[in-house]
mmCIF file of C-alpha atoms in Angstrom:
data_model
loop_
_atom_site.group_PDB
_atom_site.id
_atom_site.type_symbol
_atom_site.label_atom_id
_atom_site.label_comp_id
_atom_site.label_asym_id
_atom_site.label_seq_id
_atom_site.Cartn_x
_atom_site.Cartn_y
_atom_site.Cartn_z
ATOM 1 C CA UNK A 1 96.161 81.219 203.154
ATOM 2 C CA UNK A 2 92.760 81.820 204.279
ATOM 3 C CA UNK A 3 89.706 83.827 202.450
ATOM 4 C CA UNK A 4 85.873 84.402 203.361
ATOM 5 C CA UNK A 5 84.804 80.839 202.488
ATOM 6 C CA UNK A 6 87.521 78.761 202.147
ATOM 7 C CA UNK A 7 90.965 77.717 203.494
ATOM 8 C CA UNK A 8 94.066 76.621 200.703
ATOM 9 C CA UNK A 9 96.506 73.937 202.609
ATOM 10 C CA UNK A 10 99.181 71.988 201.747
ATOM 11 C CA UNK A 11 97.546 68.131 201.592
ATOM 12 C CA UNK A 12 99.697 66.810 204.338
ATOM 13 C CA UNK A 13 97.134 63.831 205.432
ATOM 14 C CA UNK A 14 95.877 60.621 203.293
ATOM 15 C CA UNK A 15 92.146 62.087 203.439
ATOM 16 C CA UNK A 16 93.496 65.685 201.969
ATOM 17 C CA UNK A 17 95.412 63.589 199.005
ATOM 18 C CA UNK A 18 91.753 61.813 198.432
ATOM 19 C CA UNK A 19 89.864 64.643 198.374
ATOM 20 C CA UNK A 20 92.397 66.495 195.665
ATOM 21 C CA UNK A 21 92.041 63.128 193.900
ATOM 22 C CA UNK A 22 88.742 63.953 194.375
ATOM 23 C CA UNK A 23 88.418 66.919 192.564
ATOM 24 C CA UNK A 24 90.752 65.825 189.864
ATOM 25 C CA UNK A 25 88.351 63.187 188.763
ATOM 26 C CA UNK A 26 85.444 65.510 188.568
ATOM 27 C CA UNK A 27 86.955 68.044 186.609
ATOM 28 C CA UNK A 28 89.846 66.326 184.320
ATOM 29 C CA UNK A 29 87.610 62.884 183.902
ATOM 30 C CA UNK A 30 84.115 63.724 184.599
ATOM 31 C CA UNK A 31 84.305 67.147 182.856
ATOM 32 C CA UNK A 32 87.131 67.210 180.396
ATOM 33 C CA UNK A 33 87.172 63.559 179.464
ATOM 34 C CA UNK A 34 90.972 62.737 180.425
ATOM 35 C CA UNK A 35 90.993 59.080 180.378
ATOM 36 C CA UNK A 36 91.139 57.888 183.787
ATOM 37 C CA UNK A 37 94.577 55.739 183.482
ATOM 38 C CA UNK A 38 96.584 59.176 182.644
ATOM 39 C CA UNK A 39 95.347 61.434 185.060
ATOM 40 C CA UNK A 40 96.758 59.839 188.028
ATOM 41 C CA UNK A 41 100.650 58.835 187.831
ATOM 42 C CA UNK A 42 103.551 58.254 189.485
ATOM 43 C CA UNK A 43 104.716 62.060 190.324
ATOM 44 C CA UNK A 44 101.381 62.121 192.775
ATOM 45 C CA UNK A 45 103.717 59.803 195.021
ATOM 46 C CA UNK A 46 106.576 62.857 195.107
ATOM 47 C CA UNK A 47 104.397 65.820 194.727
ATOM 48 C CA UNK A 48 103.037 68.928 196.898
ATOM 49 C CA UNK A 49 99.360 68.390 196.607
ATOM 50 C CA UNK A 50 97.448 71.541 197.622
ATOM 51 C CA UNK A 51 93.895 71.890 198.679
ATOM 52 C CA UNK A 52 91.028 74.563 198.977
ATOM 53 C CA UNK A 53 88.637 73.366 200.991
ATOM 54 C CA UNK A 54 85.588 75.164 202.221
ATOM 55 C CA UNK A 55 84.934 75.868 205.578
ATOM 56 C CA UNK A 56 82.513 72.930 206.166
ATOM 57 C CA UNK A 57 84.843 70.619 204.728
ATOM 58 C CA UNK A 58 84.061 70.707 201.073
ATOM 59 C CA UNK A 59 86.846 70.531 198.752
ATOM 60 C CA UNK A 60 87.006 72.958 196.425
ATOM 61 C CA UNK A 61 90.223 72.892 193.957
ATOM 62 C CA UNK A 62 93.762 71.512 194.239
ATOM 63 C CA UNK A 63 97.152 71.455 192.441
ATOM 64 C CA UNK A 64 100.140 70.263 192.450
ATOM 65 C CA UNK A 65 103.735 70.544 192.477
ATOM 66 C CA UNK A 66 106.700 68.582 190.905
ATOM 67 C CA UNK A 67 110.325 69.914 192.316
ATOM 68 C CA UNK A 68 113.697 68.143 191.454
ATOM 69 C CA UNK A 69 114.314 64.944 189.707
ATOM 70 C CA UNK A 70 110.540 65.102 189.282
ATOM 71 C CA UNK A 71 110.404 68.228 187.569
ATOM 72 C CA UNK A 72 113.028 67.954 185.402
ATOM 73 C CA UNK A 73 111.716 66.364 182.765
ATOM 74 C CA UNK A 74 108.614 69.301 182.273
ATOM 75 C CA UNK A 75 111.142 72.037 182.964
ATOM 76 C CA UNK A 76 113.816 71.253 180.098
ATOM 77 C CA UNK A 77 116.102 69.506 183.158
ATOM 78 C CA UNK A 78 115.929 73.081 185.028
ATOM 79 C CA UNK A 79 115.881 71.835 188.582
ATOM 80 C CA UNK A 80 115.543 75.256 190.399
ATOM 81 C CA UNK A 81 112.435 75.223 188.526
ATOM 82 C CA UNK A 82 108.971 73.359 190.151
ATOM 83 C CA UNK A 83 106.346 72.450 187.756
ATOM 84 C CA UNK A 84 102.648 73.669 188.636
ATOM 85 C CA UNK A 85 100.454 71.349 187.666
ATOM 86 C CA UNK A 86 96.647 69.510 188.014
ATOM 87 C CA UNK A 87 95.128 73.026 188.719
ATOM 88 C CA UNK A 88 91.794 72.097 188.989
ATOM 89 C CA UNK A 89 88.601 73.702 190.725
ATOM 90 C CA UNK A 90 84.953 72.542 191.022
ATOM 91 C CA UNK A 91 82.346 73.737 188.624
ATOM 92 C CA UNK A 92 80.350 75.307 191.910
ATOM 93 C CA UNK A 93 83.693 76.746 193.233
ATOM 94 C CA UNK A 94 84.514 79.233 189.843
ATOM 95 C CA UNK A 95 85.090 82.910 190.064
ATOM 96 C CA UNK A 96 85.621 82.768 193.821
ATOM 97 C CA UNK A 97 89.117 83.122 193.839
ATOM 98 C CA UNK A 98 89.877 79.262 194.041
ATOM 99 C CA UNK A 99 92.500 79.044 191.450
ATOM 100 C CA UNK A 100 94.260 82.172 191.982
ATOM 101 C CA UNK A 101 94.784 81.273 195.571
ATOM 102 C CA UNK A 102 95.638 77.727 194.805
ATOM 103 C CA UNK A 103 98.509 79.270 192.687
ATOM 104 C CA UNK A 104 100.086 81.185 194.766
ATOM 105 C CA UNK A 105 100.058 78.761 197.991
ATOM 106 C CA UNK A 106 101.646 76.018 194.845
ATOM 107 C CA UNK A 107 104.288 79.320 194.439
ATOM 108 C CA UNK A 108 104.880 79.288 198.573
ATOM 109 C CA UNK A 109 105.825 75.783 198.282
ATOM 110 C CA UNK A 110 107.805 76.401 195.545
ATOM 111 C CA UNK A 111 109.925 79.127 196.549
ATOM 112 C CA UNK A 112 109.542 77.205 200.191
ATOM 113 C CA UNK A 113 111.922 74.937 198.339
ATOM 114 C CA UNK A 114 114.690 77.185 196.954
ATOM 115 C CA UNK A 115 112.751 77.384 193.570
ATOM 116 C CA UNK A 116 113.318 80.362 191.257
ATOM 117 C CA UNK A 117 110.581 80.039 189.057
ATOM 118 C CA UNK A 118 107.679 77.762 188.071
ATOM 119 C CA UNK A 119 106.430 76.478 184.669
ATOM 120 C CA UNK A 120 103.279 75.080 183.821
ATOM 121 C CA UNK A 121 101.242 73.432 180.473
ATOM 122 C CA UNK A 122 97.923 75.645 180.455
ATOM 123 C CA UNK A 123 95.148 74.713 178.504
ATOM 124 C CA UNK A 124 95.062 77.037 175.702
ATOM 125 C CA UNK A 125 91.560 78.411 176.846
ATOM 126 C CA UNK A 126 93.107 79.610 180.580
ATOM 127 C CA UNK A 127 96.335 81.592 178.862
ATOM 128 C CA UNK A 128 94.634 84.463 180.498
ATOM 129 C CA UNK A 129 94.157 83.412 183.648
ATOM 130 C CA UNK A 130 98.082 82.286 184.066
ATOM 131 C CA UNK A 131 98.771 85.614 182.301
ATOM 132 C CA UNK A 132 97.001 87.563 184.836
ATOM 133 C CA UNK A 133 99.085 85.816 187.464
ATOM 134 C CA UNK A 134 102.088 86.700 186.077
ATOM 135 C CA UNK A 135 102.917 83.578 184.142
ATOM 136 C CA UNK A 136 104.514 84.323 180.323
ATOM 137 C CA UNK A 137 103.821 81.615 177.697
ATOM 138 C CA UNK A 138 106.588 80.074 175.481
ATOM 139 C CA UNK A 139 107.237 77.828 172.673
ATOM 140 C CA UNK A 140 104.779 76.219 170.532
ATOM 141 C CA UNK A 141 101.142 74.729 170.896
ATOM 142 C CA UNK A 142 100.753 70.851 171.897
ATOM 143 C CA UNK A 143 97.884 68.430 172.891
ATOM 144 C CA UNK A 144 98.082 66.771 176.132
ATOM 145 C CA UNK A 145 95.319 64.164 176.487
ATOM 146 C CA UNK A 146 94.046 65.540 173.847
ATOM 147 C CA UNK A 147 93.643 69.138 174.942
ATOM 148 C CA UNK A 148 95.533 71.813 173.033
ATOM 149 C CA UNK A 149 98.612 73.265 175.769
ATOM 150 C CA UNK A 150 101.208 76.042 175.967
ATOM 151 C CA UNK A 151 103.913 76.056 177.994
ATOM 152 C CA UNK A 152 104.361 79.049 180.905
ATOM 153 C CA UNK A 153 106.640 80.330 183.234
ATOM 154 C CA UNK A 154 106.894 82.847 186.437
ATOM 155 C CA UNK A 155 110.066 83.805 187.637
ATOM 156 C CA UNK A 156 109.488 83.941 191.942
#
């Protein structure tokens, strides 16, 4: 998917997986505080990383997805549905789009794979961002790393 100022890839290389590493760090550690040792794990072995990048090479934003056996356990053992997760964009790369696009190219993969719907664990404060996507919440309120959650879903 290509925009203006940036291009959103699937992370196919080991320099693409760094650089969504990358931006993970700077926005769930550096920003957000996530403890280090739980924001990387062992679903970033199996998972569809996806990138924004910007056209001179900066990264941007990435996300990931979990399909499967992987998935399973965040999608209540549903495995025709993926699991969206580690949205994250740069500070300097908000309101551009970022996100949104990130979304959907996590959705291509997803229905790429015979998915019929994604779920996700949005911080409370973005509800309205996954909303505007499409994305319905369910079930109760929960911290994760100590960050107050609902669970969503889109239907593909």
């Amino acid at each position: 998917m290509s925009t203006h100022a940036y291009v959103v890839r699937v992370a196919e290389d080991p320099a693409d997986r760094e650089a969504c590493f990358t931006v993970r760090k700077e926005v769930f550690v550096g920003e957000q505080g996530v403890p280090e040792d739980i924001e990387y794990d062992a679903y970033d072995a199996v998972a569809v990383h996806v990138l924004a990048v910007r056209e001179d090479g900066v990264p941007l934003g990435t996300g990931r997805l979990l399909y499967g056996a992987a998935a399973a356990g965040k999608t209540g053992g549903d495995v025709t549905v993926g699991s969206l997760g580690r949205l994250a964009v740069t500070q300097a790369a908000r309101g551009l789009g970022v996100g949104a696009a990130l979304v959907r190219a996590i959705e291509d993969a997803a229905h790429a794979r015979g998915l019929v719907a994604v779920d996700l664990h949005a911080q409370t404060h973005a509800l309205g961002f996954y909303e505007r996507l499409g994305y319905v919440a369910y079930g109760p309120e929960f911290p994760d790393a100590g960050i107050p959650h609902r669970a969503m879903r889109r239907v593909l």
